[in-house]
């Protein structure tokens, strides 16, 4: 059998060939160009239904599916390091405190992870779906994803996927709704907080920030925002005595991430980001922003190059947003 170089399946899932056959069945991968007969068989093959997953569920490869617990954090960190993800142990810990998920273990070693984060009773985000390189091509990614869906549904679920991963999610009913651009680097030049417009966030601002976030996203993200502010710095944009936008900056990965950023206009979003950059100085910064945010050229101009992208996909009905504020940067691609 020929050796295939590993290809990233999504921002968290890896497989060897993007045929989609083994993700559900755990069978062998095929080489591209096998022929029309195989493609016709694939068209007729029914999509796998999500099944109920229980703690200790096994398959014939002795991989055990269990709830994601704190005891798995070190193994999850090693898994992300194998994939050259820049996550710190603290990033995994925060993710687990805010959400829940599953781990695949084999011989006591973590070989796969999947997590999801509830936003109220109607919506959620999903991510951190990883399968170890030595365990790829056996249907583990699909097994983790189906367990996640069984746990999180009937909530509407959003996630961010690379092009290679879209087939896995489309087979489960996800549809694309947007694109996220990942910008990062050490900012060039001097950055200053716009005087009289943006100020540091105070504890008394939190309820106003919650209303802004709810209007912009349609989601109930109180727990997440509280957690991010515990370890980060918040900024508020005020106009006419009213809070019109906010941003949070915190340690994450290789340096700092600025997000969420919620504002009414791209100009206001830039002002909030400038305030955060002014405090951070010359450090590594990452910002994940929508392709339609109108921030891309400006971010490139200050030294935060676009290094990747992801397709936002959703299973269910998107949350209605009231505006006029909208999201200009997300906290990370897993939280959405």
Rosetta silent file (secondary structure, phi, psi, omega in degrees, C-alpha in Angstrom):
SEQUENCE: XXXXXXXXXXXXXXXXXXXXXXXXXXXXXXXXXXXXXXXXXXXXXXXXXXXXXXXXXXXXXXXXXXXXXXXXXXXXXXXXXXXXXXXXXXXXXXXXXXXXXXXXXXXXXXXXXXXXXXXXXXXXXXXXXXXXXXXXXXXXXXXXXXXXXXXXXXXXXXXXXXXXXXXXXXXXXXXXXXXXXXXXXXXXXXXXXXXXXXXXXXXXXXXXXXXXXXXXXXXXXXXXXXXXXXXXXXXXXXXXXXXXXXXXXXXXXXXXXXXXXXXXXXXXXXXXXXXXXXXXXXXXXXXXXXXXXXXXXXXXXXXXXXXXXXXXXXXXXXXXXXXXXXXXXXXXXXXX
SCORE:     score description
SCORE:     0.000 S_00000001
   1 L     0.000  132.270  179.477    0.000    0.000    0.000 S_00000001
   2 L   -66.659  153.763  176.453    1.436    3.433   -0.886 S_00000001
   3 L   -91.304  129.444  178.126    2.251    5.883    1.882 S_00000001
   4 L  -107.125  134.360  175.314    0.187    9.071    1.888 S_00000001
   5 L   -66.678  140.658  179.681    1.442   12.203    3.576 S_00000001
   6 L   -63.665  139.457  179.738   -0.951   13.314    6.354 S_00000001
   7 E  -120.306  136.487 -179.588   -3.340   16.054    5.330 S_00000001
   8 E   -68.509  124.943 -176.428   -5.122   18.338    7.787 S_00000001
   9 L   -85.620  -37.823  171.954   -8.778   17.344    7.829 S_00000001
  10 L  -153.721 -167.376  179.254  -10.075   20.321    9.804 S_00000001
  11 L   -70.779    2.241  177.315   -8.644   22.705   12.341 S_00000001
  12 L  -144.973  -16.171 -173.841   -8.513   19.668   14.572 S_00000001
  13 L  -109.842  136.671  177.658   -9.016   16.445   12.552 S_00000001
  14 E  -120.808  146.018  170.623   -6.376   14.745   10.404 S_00000001
  15 E  -145.902 -179.607 -173.820   -6.652   11.895    7.914 S_00000001
  16 L   -95.264  -41.901  177.957   -4.562   10.427    5.135 S_00000001
  17 L  -135.601  143.507 -170.416   -6.735   10.747    2.016 S_00000001
  18 L   -89.437   46.033 -176.794   -9.794   12.914    1.623 S_00000001
  19 L   -88.181  -25.994  177.607  -12.093   10.186    0.241 S_00000001
  20 L    86.233   -5.045 -174.835  -14.515   10.080    3.175 S_00000001
  21 L   -71.936  -47.347 -171.982  -14.949    6.298    3.092 S_00000001
  22 H   -80.386  -15.410 -175.351  -13.135    5.323    6.289 S_00000001
  23 H   -61.152  -28.626  179.565  -14.320    8.197    8.449 S_00000001
  24 H   -98.922  -35.158 -169.381  -17.548    6.319    9.125 S_00000001
  25 H  -103.954  -16.532 -178.108  -16.578    2.681    8.684 S_00000001
  26 L    75.526   14.137 -179.149  -12.959    2.481    9.809 S_00000001
  27 L   -85.265 -177.414 -176.995  -12.037    0.653    6.565 S_00000001
  28 L   -71.460  147.791  175.071   -8.962    1.169    4.382 S_00000001
  29 L   -76.747  152.531  177.878   -8.385    4.421    2.536 S_00000001
  30 L  -105.377  157.708  170.792   -8.332    4.352   -1.239 S_00000001
  31 L   -82.786  142.293 -179.260   -5.886    6.002   -3.627 S_00000001
  32 L   -60.799  148.270  179.207   -7.423    8.746   -5.732 S_00000001
  33 L    86.750   21.964 -177.759   -8.438    7.701   -9.229 S_00000001
  34 L   -68.827  -30.524  174.855   -9.740    4.244   -8.322 S_00000001
  35 L   135.310  168.195 -176.277  -12.580    4.546  -10.818 S_00000001
  36 H   -67.507  -31.416 -177.547  -16.219    5.325  -11.454 S_00000001
  37 H   -59.677  -45.037  179.455  -17.453    2.090   -9.888 S_00000001
  38 H   -63.822  -42.506 -178.263  -16.205    3.111   -6.467 S_00000001
  39 H   -63.379  -38.387  178.076  -17.634    6.621   -6.780 S_00000001
  40 H   -66.228  -36.986  176.335  -21.045    5.215   -7.680 S_00000001
  41 H   -63.168  -38.808 -178.809  -20.894    2.938   -4.637 S_00000001
  42 H   -66.365  -36.563  178.852  -20.079    5.920   -2.477 S_00000001
  43 H   -62.658  -35.914 -177.295  -23.059    7.849   -3.796 S_00000001
  44 H   -84.405  -14.026 -176.576  -25.366    4.996   -2.785 S_00000001
  45 L   -71.332  125.742 -179.229  -23.794    4.437    0.639 S_00000001
  46 L   -68.402  147.992  177.844  -26.106    5.812    3.382 S_00000001
  47 L   -70.691  141.084 -179.572  -24.733    8.410    5.772 S_00000001
  48 L   -65.561  136.089  175.775  -23.901    7.072    9.221 S_00000001
  49 L   -86.844  141.647  176.125  -26.454    7.865   11.879 S_00000001
  50 L   -66.089  133.461  179.294  -25.247    9.242   15.210 S_00000001
  51 L  -110.332  163.075  176.927  -25.502    6.571   17.877 S_00000001
  52 L   -73.637  131.363 -179.578  -25.694    6.840   21.637 S_00000001
  53 L  -111.915  136.505 -178.433  -22.217    6.701   23.143 S_00000001
  54 L  -119.788  153.735  175.482  -21.536    5.476   26.637 S_00000001
  55 L   -55.922  130.953  179.642  -18.519    5.723   28.908 S_00000001
  56 L    87.995    3.707  177.910  -16.281    2.745   28.188 S_00000001
  57 E   -58.611  135.827 -175.174  -17.671    2.197   24.657 S_00000001
  58 E  -125.384  162.138  167.145  -15.174    0.070   22.683 S_00000001
  59 L  -130.187 -176.766 -171.912  -14.438   -1.016   19.145 S_00000001
  60 L   -74.217   -0.547  175.379  -12.363   -3.869   17.745 S_00000001
  61 L  -102.722   10.747  173.891   -9.189   -1.779   17.900 S_00000001
  62 L    62.903   26.575  171.920   -9.442   -1.461   21.698 S_00000001
  63 L   -90.702  126.832 -173.635   -9.803    2.317   21.613 S_00000001
  64 E  -104.902  128.629  178.655  -12.010    3.366   24.523 S_00000001
  65 E   -93.638  120.367 -177.691  -14.287    6.406   24.315 S_00000001
  66 E  -135.060  159.065  175.192  -14.572    8.219   27.665 S_00000001
  67 E   -61.240  142.924  178.935  -15.663   11.676   28.860 S_00000001
  68 L   -69.166  120.772 -178.593  -12.946   14.335   28.640 S_00000001
  69 L  -125.496  167.358 -179.281  -11.547   14.850   32.173 S_00000001
  70 H   -60.464  -29.061  179.476   -8.747   16.898   33.735 S_00000001
  71 H   -65.624  -14.008  179.772   -6.645   13.749   33.929 S_00000001
  72 H   -93.233   -3.992 -171.977   -6.529   13.814   30.108 S_00000001
  73 H   -61.945  -43.532 -179.823   -5.085   17.336   29.801 S_00000001
  74 H   -62.713  -41.148  177.530   -1.428   16.280   29.607 S_00000001
  75 H   -66.410  -38.046  177.463   -2.268   13.718   26.943 S_00000001
  76 H   -65.086  -39.054  178.198   -4.318   16.264   25.005 S_00000001
  77 H   -61.828  -45.343  178.832   -1.402   18.714   25.140 S_00000001
  78 H   -61.306  -36.724  179.107    0.977   16.089   23.717 S_00000001
  79 H   -64.423  -45.117  179.610   -1.538   15.395   20.965 S_00000001
  80 H   -68.631  -33.588  176.341   -1.727   19.069   19.966 S_00000001
  81 H   -66.073  -36.039  176.245    2.075   19.353   20.104 S_00000001
  82 H   -59.762  -33.599  179.742    2.307   16.395   17.726 S_00000001
  83 L   -89.120    4.441 -178.890    0.183   18.434   15.317 S_00000001
  84 L    64.241   27.093  170.856    2.367   21.547   15.870 S_00000001
  85 L   -76.310  144.712 -177.350   -0.513   23.421   17.451 S_00000001
  86 L   -87.139   14.538 -177.207    0.719   26.214   19.738 S_00000001
  87 L   -60.294  141.672  170.023   -1.709   25.411   22.582 S_00000001
  88 L   -94.731  164.855  175.076   -0.430   25.668   26.137 S_00000001
  89 H   -59.130  -36.691  179.299   -1.638   23.412   28.938 S_00000001
  90 H   -63.153  -34.179  178.697   -3.491   26.467   30.281 S_00000001
  91 H   -67.325  -42.135  175.406   -5.381   26.816   26.981 S_00000001
  92 H   -62.289  -42.164 -177.613   -6.565   23.226   27.177 S_00000001
  93 H   -62.397  -46.110  178.769   -7.537   23.726   30.813 S_00000001
  94 H   -61.216  -42.731  179.824   -9.649   26.807   30.063 S_00000001
  95 H   -59.921  -42.058 -178.901  -11.345   24.995   27.188 S_00000001
  96 H   -71.975  -35.026  177.107  -12.273   22.064   29.420 S_00000001
  97 H   -62.741  -34.350 -177.139  -13.514   24.335   32.219 S_00000001
  98 H   -88.015  -20.382 -174.098  -15.889   26.026   29.774 S_00000001
  99 L  -135.288 -157.208 -179.860  -16.984   22.955   27.858 S_00000001
 100 E  -153.978  172.200 -179.709  -17.096   19.191   27.717 S_00000001
 101 E   175.455 -156.206 -176.224  -16.220   16.441   25.320 S_00000001
 102 E  -135.194  154.951  175.228  -14.737   13.017   24.685 S_00000001
 103 E  -129.034  141.016  168.618  -11.356   11.346   24.607 S_00000001
 104 E  -101.112  126.062  178.666  -10.278    8.188   22.821 S_00000001
 105 E  -116.785  142.313  173.662   -7.750    6.178   24.810 S_00000001
 106 E  -137.374  121.543 -176.995   -5.731    3.200   23.693 S_00000001
 107 L    54.652   37.870  177.404   -3.500    1.353   26.172 S_00000001
 108 L    79.731    2.807 -178.613   -3.908    4.302   28.549 S_00000001
 109 E  -108.718  138.003  176.798   -2.715    6.867   25.986 S_00000001
 110 E   -72.714  120.437  178.804   -4.842    9.710   24.599 S_00000001
 111 E  -117.378   -2.665  178.517   -5.136    9.219   20.836 S_00000001
 112 E  -165.771  149.439  178.157   -8.076   11.525   20.116 S_00000001
 113 E  -140.198  155.378  172.169  -10.075   14.429   21.528 S_00000001
 114 E  -155.700  138.724 -177.637  -13.273   16.332   20.742 S_00000001
 115 E  -140.094  157.249  174.660  -14.919   19.157   22.682 S_00000001
 116 E  -145.093  156.536 -173.556  -17.958   21.411   22.552 S_00000001
 117 E  -129.030  117.654 -177.619  -19.077   24.553   24.377 S_00000001
 118 E   -78.634  137.528  171.437  -22.732   25.275   25.188 S_00000001
 119 E  -119.048   85.724 -173.277  -24.133   28.772   24.726 S_00000001
 120 L    74.731 -160.704 -176.771  -27.422   28.430   26.546 S_00000001
 121 L   -94.479   -1.933 -172.805  -29.784   25.600   25.718 S_00000001
 122 L  -115.901  -18.761 -174.604  -30.086   26.279   21.994 S_00000001
 123 E  -139.016  160.862  179.374  -26.592   26.785   20.546 S_00000001
 124 E  -161.104  163.948  170.451  -23.017   25.523   20.906 S_00000001
 125 E  -119.774  157.686 -178.305  -19.611   25.546   19.222 S_00000001
 126 E  -133.003  152.130  178.166  -17.363   22.546   18.564 S_00000001
 127 E   177.535 -166.494 -179.066  -13.633   22.058   18.063 S_00000001
 128 E    54.180   37.649  178.256  -10.372   20.531   19.301 S_00000001
 129 E   -92.483  103.404 -173.674  -11.191   17.363   17.366 S_00000001
 130 E  -126.522  141.387  171.560   -7.788   15.698   17.010 S_00000001
 131 E  -126.492  130.468 -179.194   -6.674   12.185   16.067 S_00000001
 132 L   -57.391  148.043 -178.186   -3.059   11.080   16.606 S_00000001
 133 H   -57.834  -38.141 -178.357   -1.045   10.506   13.440 S_00000001
 134 H   -73.026  -10.436 -177.762   -0.513    6.847   14.305 S_00000001
 135 H  -113.228    9.702 -177.243   -4.277    6.344   14.658 S_00000001
 136 L   -74.186  157.629  176.258   -5.443    8.077   11.489 S_00000001
 137 L    79.275   15.225 -177.973   -7.469    6.343    8.794 S_00000001
 138 L  -120.089   11.446  178.245   -9.436    4.133   11.207 S_00000001
 139 L    84.709    8.235 -177.303  -12.634    6.116   11.608 S_00000001
 140 H   -68.964  -38.117  178.750  -11.659    7.652   14.952 S_00000001
 141 H   -61.413  -42.933  178.134  -12.321   11.235   13.852 S_00000001
 142 H   -66.924  -37.692  179.473  -15.833   10.321   12.765 S_00000001
 143 H   -62.935  -43.493  176.934  -16.385    8.352   15.954 S_00000001
 144 H   -63.816  -43.748 -177.641  -15.431   11.354   18.067 S_00000001
 145 H   -65.224  -40.750 -179.394  -17.563   13.701   15.985 S_00000001
 146 H   -68.346  -35.247  175.244  -20.627   11.487   16.174 S_00000001
 147 H   -64.437  -41.199  178.806  -20.242   11.170   19.941 S_00000001
 148 H   -61.849  -45.769 -179.065  -20.003   14.949   20.178 S_00000001
 149 H   -62.830  -40.969  178.604  -23.145   15.447   18.102 S_00000001
 150 H   -61.360  -37.308 -178.610  -25.085   12.955   20.186 S_00000001
 151 H   -74.507  -40.381 -171.293  -24.048   14.827   23.328 S_00000001
 152 H   -88.383  -27.981 -178.405  -24.627   18.388   22.097 S_00000001
 153 L   -68.612  153.284   14.821  -27.798   18.040   20.029 S_00000001
 154 L   -89.275   18.928  177.627  -30.502   19.236   19.596 S_00000001
 155 L   -59.308  150.062  165.022  -28.515   22.477   19.930 S_00000001
 156 E   -69.528  134.243 -175.216  -27.458   24.276   16.783 S_00000001
 157 E  -121.928  131.170  176.357  -23.712   23.649   16.472 S_00000001
 158 E  -114.799  151.186  176.459  -21.137   25.879   14.783 S_00000001
 159 E  -155.255  170.105  176.523  -17.499   25.076   14.000 S_00000001
 160 E  -119.657  129.487 -172.691  -14.594   26.227   11.848 S_00000001
 161 E  -130.636  147.543  167.679  -13.141   23.833    9.261 S_00000001
 162 L   -77.198  172.582 -179.635  -10.404   23.773    6.646 S_00000001
 163 H   -59.539  -38.256 -177.606  -11.294   22.797    3.079 S_00000001
 164 H   -66.845  -28.335 -176.345  -10.158   19.217    3.720 S_00000001
 165 H   -86.478  -10.646 -171.587  -12.464   18.826    6.691 S_00000001
 166 H   -62.792  -34.177 -177.892  -15.661   20.050    5.115 S_00000001
 167 H   -62.096  -41.050  179.023  -16.703   16.641    3.742 S_00000001
 168 H   -57.412  -41.956 -177.043  -16.725   15.124    7.240 S_00000001
 169 H   -81.151  -37.204  178.760  -19.074   17.834    8.463 S_00000001
 170 H   -62.658  -34.455  178.342  -21.218   18.097    5.346 S_00000001
 171 L   -65.134  -18.609  178.935  -22.000   14.396    5.626 S_00000001
 172 L  -104.947   10.364  172.592  -23.481   15.194    9.030 S_00000001
 173 L    99.911    0.095  178.637  -25.577   18.098    7.783 S_00000001
 174 L   -71.801  145.369  176.791  -23.283   21.083    8.350 S_00000001
 175 E  -128.053  146.095  179.550  -23.416   23.898    5.791 S_00000001
 176 E   -73.987  140.361  179.068  -20.881   26.716    5.225 S_00000001
 177 E  -131.366   -2.424 -178.849  -21.904   30.217    6.293 S_00000001
 178 E   176.651 -179.884 -179.232  -18.674   32.240    6.253 S_00000001
 179 E  -133.562  136.531  176.070  -14.867   32.347    6.279 S_00000001
 180 E  -107.542  133.231  175.061  -12.438   33.211    9.092 S_00000001
 181 E  -105.068  129.620  178.634   -8.986   34.661    8.337 S_00000001
 182 E   -95.284  116.626  177.528   -6.186   34.004   10.834 S_00000001
 183 E  -111.775  139.880  178.379   -3.807   36.973   11.210 S_00000001
 184 E  -160.157  164.286  179.487   -0.737   36.898   13.421 S_00000001
 185 E   144.582 -172.932  175.071    2.711   38.316   14.008 S_00000001
 186 E   -99.303  116.702 -174.640    4.517   41.042   15.939 S_00000001
 187 L   -60.082  140.972  175.761    2.808   44.377   15.195 S_00000001
 188 L   -90.569  155.102  173.100    4.858   47.081   13.531 S_00000001
 189 L    77.859 -174.286 -179.136    4.923   50.709   14.550 S_00000001
 190 L  -103.137  138.130 -178.245    3.511   52.474   17.561 S_00000001
 191 L  -123.691  136.943 -176.549   -0.061   51.945   18.666 S_00000001
 192 L  -130.438  145.154  175.060   -2.060   54.237   20.913 S_00000001
 193 L   -73.348  125.375 -179.135   -5.425   54.021   22.566 S_00000001
 194 L   -58.319  119.095 -176.235   -7.722   56.638   21.003 S_00000001
 195 L   -63.661  135.230  175.848   -8.163   59.280   23.742 S_00000001
 196 L    77.149   -1.862 -177.583  -11.690   59.726   25.038 S_00000001
 197 L  -113.860  -44.760 -178.280  -13.047   56.863   22.955 S_00000001
 198 E  -120.451  136.656  178.602  -11.648   53.612   24.385 S_00000001
 199 E  -139.659  162.672  176.246  -10.862   52.906   28.032 S_00000001
 200 E   -61.291  145.510 -179.927  -10.020   49.854   30.169 S_00000001
 201 L   -75.249  137.954  174.909  -13.033   47.778   31.115 S_00000001
 202 L  -107.580  162.278  179.616  -14.283   47.997   34.716 S_00000001
 203 H   -57.777  -33.339 -178.589  -16.307   45.414   36.617 S_00000001
 204 H   -70.297  -11.111  179.541  -19.314   47.717   36.400 S_00000001
 205 H   -83.974  -11.265 -165.266  -19.193   47.471   32.583 S_00000001
 206 H   -61.341  -43.709 -177.743  -19.877   43.750   32.459 S_00000001
 207 H   -65.393  -36.324  176.236  -23.673   43.774   32.097 S_00000001
 208 H   -66.145  -38.131  177.645  -23.475   46.360   29.315 S_00000001
 209 H   -65.785  -39.383  177.769  -20.845   44.206   27.597 S_00000001
 210 H   -60.581  -42.072  178.804  -23.089   41.175   27.943 S_00000001
 211 H   -63.921  -41.918  177.672  -25.924   43.033   26.207 S_00000001
 212 H   -60.510  -45.838 -177.718  -23.590   44.086   23.393 S_00000001
 213 H   -65.318  -41.536  179.896  -22.343   40.538   22.944 S_00000001
 214 H   -64.726  -40.825  178.629  -25.852   39.081   22.985 S_00000001
 215 H   -65.761  -37.038 -176.025  -27.042   41.615   20.409 S_00000001
 216 H   -77.937  -33.559 -173.549  -24.046   40.937   18.157 S_00000001
 217 H  -108.444  -24.533 -171.944  -24.055   37.125   18.363 S_00000001
 218 L    74.941   10.397 -174.674  -27.563   36.130   19.439 S_00000001
 219 L  -114.342  156.433  174.075  -25.845   33.817   21.955 S_00000001
 220 L   -97.947   97.873 -173.599  -25.704   33.533   25.738 S_00000001
 221 L  -117.090   30.950 -175.872  -21.921   33.592   26.363 S_00000001
 222 H   -57.122  -50.405 -176.233  -21.781   34.881   29.934 S_00000001
 223 H   -60.092  -42.292  179.630  -19.657   32.052   31.329 S_00000001
 224 H   -63.743  -47.154 -178.802  -17.113   32.331   28.523 S_00000001
 225 H   -63.774  -40.161  177.317  -16.755   36.109   28.819 S_00000001
 226 H   -59.860  -43.731 -178.857  -16.396   35.910   32.591 S_00000001
 227 H   -66.953  -43.294 -179.297  -13.625   33.324   32.214 S_00000001
 228 H   -64.519  -36.356 -179.969  -11.753   35.230   29.511 S_00000001
 229 H   -74.025  -22.825  176.562  -11.815   38.429   31.565 S_00000001
 230 H   -63.875  -32.272 -177.661  -10.416   36.619   34.599 S_00000001
 231 H  -113.501    5.979 -176.662   -7.156   36.051   32.715 S_00000001
 232 E  -133.162 -175.891  178.420   -7.252   38.932   30.242 S_00000001
 233 E  -113.089  133.449  179.633   -7.668   42.662   29.785 S_00000001
 234 E  -107.415  151.673  179.863  -10.920   44.202   28.604 S_00000001
 235 E  -134.805  142.683 -178.328  -11.522   47.440   26.707 S_00000001
 236 E  -122.809  133.712  172.987  -14.725   49.414   26.204 S_00000001
 237 E  -101.442  124.756 -178.693  -15.543   51.874   23.430 S_00000001
 238 E  -119.114  142.153  176.029  -17.973   54.566   24.541 S_00000001
 239 E  -146.246  132.042 -178.948  -19.835   57.145   22.521 S_00000001
 240 L    57.224   36.124  177.311  -22.514   59.535   23.769 S_00000001
 241 L    74.697    8.699 -177.493  -22.176   58.015   27.231 S_00000001
 242 E  -119.423  144.488  174.069  -23.076   54.537   25.942 S_00000001
 243 E   -74.710  120.484 -176.975  -20.959   51.392   25.560 S_00000001
 244 E  -115.377   -3.088  179.294  -20.806   50.720   21.812 S_00000001
 245 E  -173.655  163.990  177.269  -18.090   48.057   21.614 S_00000001
 246 E  -153.120  161.955  175.052  -15.633   45.942   23.559 S_00000001
 247 E  -147.292  152.533  176.304  -12.501   43.818   23.124 S_00000001
 248 E  -127.906  133.139  176.539  -10.630   41.267   25.247 S_00000001
 249 E  -118.906  135.071 -177.744   -6.890   40.558   25.060 S_00000001
 250 E  -154.953  162.473  173.877   -5.356   37.528   26.798 S_00000001
 251 E   -65.738  136.596  179.586   -2.477   35.076   26.793 S_00000001
 252 E  -167.905  132.901  174.468   -3.009   32.261   24.316 S_00000001
 253 L    59.760 -128.014 -175.895   -0.774   29.969   22.295 S_00000001
 254 L   -75.994  -12.394 -177.694    2.481   31.602   21.162 S_00000001
 255 E  -167.724 -111.109  179.060    1.633   34.987   22.656 S_00000001
 256 E  -123.927  151.006  171.725   -1.606   36.939   22.961 S_00000001
 257 E  -118.099  138.736  174.259   -4.935   36.755   21.170 S_00000001
 258 E  -107.656  111.729 -177.658   -7.228   39.770   20.749 S_00000001
 259 E   161.684  143.056    6.560  -10.826   38.586   20.630 S_00000001
 260 E   -70.655  154.926  167.079  -13.708   38.787   20.930 S_00000001
 261 E  -125.502  118.396 -179.578  -13.910   42.222   19.338 S_00000001
 262 E  -122.247  127.862 -177.832  -17.467   43.537   19.060 S_00000001
 263 E  -157.149  171.444  179.681  -18.202   46.963   17.546 S_00000001
 264 L   -87.734  -27.838 -178.451  -20.606   48.794   15.273 S_00000001
 265 L  -138.543  162.382  176.896  -18.072   49.668   12.551 S_00000001
 266 H   -63.425  -34.455  178.079  -14.669   48.532   11.324 S_00000001
 267 H   -62.987  -42.728  177.472  -13.254   51.884   12.429 S_00000001
 268 H   -66.366  -38.220  177.533  -14.471   51.283   15.984 S_00000001
 269 H   -62.528  -40.609  176.645  -13.069   47.746   15.886 S_00000001
 270 H   -61.761  -40.725  179.850   -9.677   49.150   14.865 S_00000001
 271 H   -62.045  -40.923  177.778   -9.791   51.603   17.769 S_00000001
 272 H   -65.651  -42.275  178.959  -10.419   48.749   20.220 S_00000001
 273 H   -66.077  -39.822  177.027   -7.583   46.676   18.739 S_00000001
 274 H   -59.102  -41.690  179.111   -5.257   49.705   18.874 S_00000001
 275 H   -61.423  -42.103  178.808   -6.021   50.077   22.576 S_00000001
 276 H   -67.116  -43.144  179.677   -5.108   46.443   23.192 S_00000001
 277 H   -64.320  -35.553  179.926   -1.921   46.687   21.093 S_00000001
 278 H   -60.039  -36.360 -179.728   -0.843   49.844   22.921 S_00000001
 279 H   -80.717  -33.384 -176.297   -0.770   47.900   26.175 S_00000001
 280 H   -75.168  -36.645 -176.714    0.789   44.740   24.759 S_00000001
 281 L    76.469 -150.349 -175.041    3.743   46.344   22.992 S_00000001
 282 L   -88.451   76.733  177.454    6.015   44.283   20.720 S_00000001
 283 L  -129.458  164.222  178.297    4.730   40.774   21.394 S_00000001
 284 E   -68.346  129.691 -176.751    3.299   38.029   19.215 S_00000001
 285 E  -130.848  140.607  175.147   -0.397   38.699   18.564 S_00000001
 286 E  -123.216  138.256  176.027   -3.094   36.655   16.861 S_00000001
 287 E  -137.352  123.508  176.505   -6.459   37.927   15.599 S_00000001
 288 E  -103.861  116.703 -173.191   -9.082   35.717   13.910 S_00000001
 289 E  -131.193  153.303  178.625  -11.479   37.847   11.895 S_00000001
 290 E   -66.111  147.988  177.392  -14.234   37.303    9.368 S_00000001
 291 L   -62.281  -20.641 -179.022  -13.328   37.652    5.698 S_00000001
 292 L   -99.747   11.977 -174.144  -16.065   40.314    5.496 S_00000001
 293 L   -76.211  -16.797 -175.687  -14.849   42.343    8.506 S_00000001
 294 L    67.370   20.289  177.703  -12.942   44.916    6.402 S_00000001
 295 L  -102.472  -14.291 -170.986  -10.009   44.567    8.816 S_00000001
 296 H   -56.476  -51.480 -177.911   -7.766   42.348    6.683 S_00000001
 297 H   -63.148  -40.332  179.441   -5.806   45.006    4.771 S_00000001
 298 H   -64.888  -43.550  179.405   -5.310   47.081    7.926 S_00000001
 299 H   -63.166  -42.146  176.047   -4.075   44.058    9.905 S_00000001
 300 H   -60.003  -39.762 -177.658   -1.650   43.174    7.111 S_00000001
 301 H   -65.474  -26.046  179.698   -0.452   46.774    7.099 S_00000001
 302 L   -99.429    9.912  173.049    0.503   46.696   10.765 S_00000001
 303 L   100.565    3.643  177.850    2.384   43.413   10.438 S_00000001
 304 L   -97.669   90.324 -173.754   -0.277   40.829   11.298 S_00000001
 305 E   -74.489  149.729  173.221   -0.111   38.658    8.201 S_00000001
 306 E   -78.269  121.945 -176.313   -2.857   36.299    7.148 S_00000001
 307 E  -113.613   -5.055 -179.718   -1.429   32.815    7.650 S_00000001
 308 E  -176.976  174.525  176.301   -4.528   30.678    7.179 S_00000001
 309 E  -148.582  166.464  178.671   -8.281   30.512    6.904 S_00000001
 310 E  -147.917  148.204  177.972  -11.182   28.339    7.965 S_00000001
 311 E   -93.860  124.200  175.161  -14.747   27.891    6.793 S_00000001
 312 E   -77.966  128.513 -177.980  -17.425   28.546    9.383 S_00000001
 313 E  -128.984  155.556 -176.074  -20.064   25.820    9.224 S_00000001
 314 E  -141.492  144.679  173.471  -23.311   25.278   11.083 S_00000001
 315 E  -118.733  104.451 -176.477  -25.703   22.446   11.814 S_00000001
 316 L   119.878 -160.663 -175.743  -29.109   23.909   12.608 S_00000001
 317 L   -96.891  124.108  178.201  -30.543   27.416   12.657 S_00000001
 318 L   -59.193  148.181  178.076  -28.139   30.355   13.147 S_00000001
 319 L   -70.540  136.364  178.361  -28.796   32.522   16.179 S_00000001
 320 L   -73.768  134.014  177.374  -30.568   35.803   15.311 S_00000001
 321 L  -107.990  141.045 -174.914  -28.463   38.908   15.998 S_00000001
 322 L   -93.113  -24.054 -179.218  -30.054   42.225   16.858 S_00000001
 323 L    64.069 -175.834    4.488  -27.212   44.636   16.074 S_00000001
 324 L   -77.554  -11.173  177.770  -26.118   47.279   15.367 S_00000001
 325 L   -70.232  150.480  176.096  -22.921   45.875   16.904 S_00000001
 326 E  -143.015  168.702 -175.810  -21.354   42.844   15.234 S_00000001
 327 E   -84.960  125.771  176.942  -18.412   40.508   15.774 S_00000001
 328 E  -106.927  -18.827  175.050  -15.120   41.629   14.210 S_00000001
 329 E  -152.276  144.878 -177.600  -12.839   39.053   15.889 S_00000001
 330 E  -103.127  159.531 -178.389  -13.523   35.764   17.667 S_00000001
 331 L   -66.600  -38.118  167.225  -11.870   34.479   20.883 S_00000001
 332 L  -169.436  172.354 -173.865  -10.471   31.481   19.002 S_00000001
 333 L   -72.915  -18.708  176.200  -11.587   29.163   16.222 S_00000001
 334 L   -79.639  -47.309 -179.424  -12.913   26.538   18.649 S_00000001
 335 L   -69.073  -27.705  178.823  -15.039   28.871   20.773 S_00000001
 336 L    74.750    0.000    0.000  -16.320   30.662   17.656 S_00000001
